[in-house]
């Protein structure tokens, strides 16, 4: 089971950030398996962003909900996160991770660093 | 939203020491609590879920306990590979996940 994040390393303020999580070794349509996004600003703590579950239900961090959209493509084994109107405070390493039922995020990607700067 | 507070924020310990990290929730999360280990430049690694269940492959020197609002992660005998930052995470309200601010374990 692996997950790999990809996306731009540099984004300008007010632009939309699009990140892709490509995974293998499991299917998103499998009951009790979900994919989530988590970010970590440099030197700071982890922050959960969004989750797409096996039933195509979507869940968001309440403080970022208006700016986030998560979607999945089961045929491509990909989950995409978009974040609108980015700001320098959104500079962070963005991780995707698999959630196995209620057992925590058991598999993580290596992360992709995104810098928001003009 | 449920807030998670870890203590201490950092600690210094020697190889072989017993180390305990505390995580407190602003309201009861039952046993919906996970612990992760993160090393510099690496993704977090799941250690414990449901407060006390050890993830497969995690050494038995790691243990978790607690219920409601207070939880602990214990490393019974600190090993060189254990120097890292540890995070707790609650998931009481399923699909709303909150992390603590982290505890950095350093070499004394």
Coordinates of C-alpha atoms in Angstrom, one line a residue:
Chain A
X1 CA 0.0 0.0 0.0
X2 CA 1.4 3.3 -1.0
X3 CA 0.3 6.9 -1.4
X4 CA 2.1 9.7 -3.2
X5 CA 1.3 13.4 -3.3
X6 CA 2.0 15.7 -6.2
X7 CA 1.3 19.3 -7.0
X8 CA 3.0 22.7 -7.5
X9 CA 5.9 23.6 -5.2
X10 CA 5.1 27.3 -5.5
X11 CA 1.7 29.1 -5.7
X12 CA 1.0 32.8 -5.7
X13 CA -1.4 34.3 -3.2
X14 CA -5.1 34.3 -4.1
X15 CA -4.5 31.4 -6.6
X16 CA -6.1 28.0 -6.3
X17 CA -3.9 25.1 -5.2
X18 CA -4.6 21.6 -6.6
X19 CA -3.0 18.6 -5.1
X20 CA -3.2 15.0 -6.2
X21 CA -2.9 11.8 -4.1
X22 CA -2.1 8.7 -6.2
X23 CA -2.5 5.5 -4.3
X24 CA -2.0 1.8 -4.9
X25 CA -2.6 -1.4 -3.0
X26 CA -6.2 -0.6 -2.1
X27 CA -9.4 0.6 -3.6
X28 CA -11.3 3.7 -2.4
X29 CA -14.5 1.8 -2.9
X30 CA -13.6 -0.7 -0.3
X31 CA -15.7 -0.3 2.8
X32 CA -13.9 1.2 5.8
X33 CA -11.1 2.7 3.7
X34 CA -10.9 6.5 3.2
X35 CA -8.3 9.0 2.1
X36 CA -7.6 12.2 3.9
X37 CA -5.4 15.2 3.6
X38 CA -3.3 16.6 6.4
X39 CA -0.9 19.6 6.3
X40 CA 2.0 20.8 8.4
X41 CA 3.4 24.3 8.3
X42 CA 7.2 24.4 8.8
X43 CA 8.1 23.7 12.4
X44 CA 4.4 23.5 13.4
X45 CA 1.9 20.8 14.3
X46 CA -0.2 18.6 12.0
X47 CA -3.6 19.9 10.8
X48 CA -6.3 17.7 9.4
X49 CA -7.9 19.2 6.3
X50 CA -10.4 16.9 4.5
X51 CA -11.5 13.3 4.0
X52 CA -13.2 11.3 1.3
X53 CA -14.7 8.0 2.4
X54 CA -15.5 4.8 0.6
X55 CA -19.1 5.9 0.1
X56 CA -18.0 9.1 -1.6
X57 CA -19.0 11.2 1.5
X58 CA -16.8 14.2 2.0
X59 CA -15.8 15.9 5.3
X60 CA -13.8 19.1 5.9
X61 CA -12.0 21.0 8.6
X62 CA -14.7 23.5 9.7
X63 CA -12.3 26.4 9.7
X64 CA -11.2 25.8 6.1
X65 CA -14.4 24.3 4.7
X66 CA -15.3 27.2 2.4
X67 CA -12.0 26.9 0.7
X68 CA -11.5 23.2 0.3
X69 CA -12.9 20.6 -2.1
X70 CA -12.0 16.9 -2.1
X71 CA -12.8 14.5 -4.9
X72 CA -11.9 11.1 -6.0
X73 CA -11.4 9.0 -9.1
X74 CA -11.8 5.3 -8.3
X75 CA -10.7 4.2 -11.8
X76 CA -7.5 6.2 -11.5
X77 CA -6.9 5.5 -7.8
X78 CA -6.6 9.2 -7.1
X79 CA -7.9 11.8 -4.7
X80 CA -7.7 15.5 -5.4
X81 CA -7.7 18.4 -3.0
X82 CA -8.3 21.9 -4.1
X83 CA -7.8 24.9 -1.9
X84 CA -8.9 28.3 -3.2
X85 CA -7.6 31.8 -2.4
X86 CA -4.3 30.6 -0.9
X87 CA -2.3 32.8 1.4
X88 CA 1.3 32.6 2.7
X89 CA 0.0 31.0 5.9
X90 CA -1.0 28.0 3.7
X91 CA 2.7 27.3 3.2
X92 CA 3.1 23.8 4.4
X93 CA 3.9 20.2 3.7
X94 CA 0.7 18.5 2.5
X95 CA 0.2 14.8 3.2
X96 CA -2.4 12.3 2.1
X97 CA -3.1 9.4 4.3
X98 CA -5.3 6.3 4.4
X99 CA -7.8 5.9 7.1
X100 CA -8.7 2.3 8.0
X101 CA -12.1 2.4 9.6
X102 CA -11.8 3.9 13.1
X103 CA -8.2 2.8 13.5
X104 CA -6.3 5.9 12.6
X105 CA -4.3 7.0 9.6
X106 CA -2.3 3.9 9.0
X107 CA -0.5 4.7 5.8
X108 CA 0.9 8.1 4.7
X109 CA 2.5 9.6 1.6
X110 CA 5.9 11.2 1.8
X111 CA 4.3 14.7 1.6
X112 CA 4.7 17.5 -0.8
X113 CA 6.0 21.0 0.2
X114 CA 3.9 23.9 -1.1
X115 CA 5.1 27.5 -0.7
X116 CA 2.7 30.4 -1.2
X117 CA 4.6 33.5 -2.2
X118 CA 4.4 36.2 -4.8
Chain B
X1 CA -14.5 21.8 18.3
X2 CA -12.5 19.5 20.5
X3 CA -9.1 20.9 21.5
X4 CA -6.2 18.6 22.3
X5 CA -3.4 19.7 24.6
X6 CA -0.2 17.8 25.0
X7 CA 2.3 18.0 27.8
X8 CA 5.2 18.6 28.0
X9 CA 5.9 20.3 24.7
X10 CA 9.4 18.9 24.8
X11 CA 11.5 16.7 27.1
X12 CA 15.0 15.4 27.3
X13 CA 15.7 11.8 28.2
X14 CA 18.3 9.2 28.1
X15 CA 18.4 5.8 26.4
X16 CA 16.7 3.3 28.7
X17 CA 14.5 5.9 30.5
X18 CA 10.8 5.5 30.9
X19 CA 9.0 8.4 29.1
X20 CA 5.4 9.5 29.6
X21 CA 3.5 12.0 27.4
X22 CA 0.1 13.3 28.4
X23 CA -2.7 14.4 26.1
X24 CA -5.8 16.2 27.4
X25 CA -9.0 16.8 25.5
X26 CA -11.3 19.8 26.0
X27 CA -14.2 17.4 26.2
X28 CA -14.7 13.6 26.4
X29 CA -13.5 11.7 23.4
X30 CA -14.2 8.3 24.9
X31 CA -11.3 6.1 23.6
X32 CA -11.2 7.7 20.2
X33 CA -7.6 8.7 20.5
X34 CA -4.5 7.9 18.4
X35 CA -0.8 8.5 18.8
X36 CA 1.7 9.2 16.0
X37 CA 5.5 9.4 15.8
X38 CA 7.1 11.8 13.4
X39 CA 10.8 12.1 12.6
X40 CA 12.3 15.2 10.9
X41 CA 11.5 15.4 7.2
X42 CA 9.3 12.2 7.4
X43 CA 5.6 11.5 7.4
X44 CA 3.9 10.6 10.7
X45 CA 3.7 7.0 11.7
X46 CA 0.7 5.5 13.5
X47 CA 1.6 4.0 16.8
X48 CA -1.6 3.5 18.8
X49 CA -5.3 3.8 18.0
X50 CA -8.5 3.5 20.1
X51 CA -6.3 4.9 23.0
X52 CA -4.5 1.6 23.7
X53 CA -4.4 -0.6 20.7
X54 CA -0.9 -1.1 19.3
X55 CA -0.6 -0.8 15.6
X56 CA 0.9 -3.8 13.9
X57 CA 4.6 -3.8 13.8
X58 CA 5.0 -1.2 16.6
X59 CA 7.4 -2.3 19.3
X60 CA 5.8 -3.4 22.6
X61 CA 7.7 -0.7 24.6
X62 CA 5.1 1.7 23.4
X63 CA 1.8 1.7 25.2
X64 CA -1.2 3.9 25.5
X65 CA -3.9 4.4 28.1
X66 CA -6.7 6.7 29.1
X67 CA -10.4 7.4 28.6
X68 CA -12.5 10.5 28.3
X69 CA -10.3 13.6 28.5
X70 CA -6.9 12.3 29.7
X71 CA -4.6 10.0 27.9
X72 CA -0.9 8.9 28.1
X73 CA 1.6 7.5 25.8
X74 CA 4.4 5.6 27.6
X75 CA 7.7 4.4 26.2
X76 CA 8.9 1.8 28.7
X77 CA 12.6 2.0 27.8
X78 CA 13.6 4.7 25.4
X79 CA 15.6 3.6 22.4
X80 CA 17.8 5.7 20.1
X81 CA 15.2 5.2 17.3
X82 CA 12.5 6.8 19.5
X83 CA 13.9 10.3 19.5
X84 CA 11.1 12.1 17.5
X85 CA 8.0 14.2 17.9
X86 CA 4.8 12.6 19.1
X87 CA 1.3 13.7 18.3
X88 CA -2.0 12.7 19.8
X89 CA -5.2 12.9 17.6
X90 CA -8.8 12.7 18.6
X91 CA -11.6 11.4 16.4
X92 CA -14.6 11.4 18.7
X93 CA -16.8 13.1 16.1
X94 CA -16.2 10.7 13.3
X95 CA -14.6 12.5 10.4
X96 CA -13.5 15.4 12.5
X97 CA -9.9 14.8 13.4
X98 CA -7.9 17.1 15.7
X99 CA -4.2 16.8 16.5
X100 CA -2.3 18.0 19.6
X101 CA 0.5 20.4 19.3
X102 CA 3.2 17.7 19.6
X103 CA 5.8 16.6 22.1
X104 CA 9.4 16.6 21.0
X105 CA 11.6 13.9 22.7
X106 CA 15.2 14.8 22.6
X107 CA 18.4 13.2 23.8
X108 CA 19.7 14.2 27.2

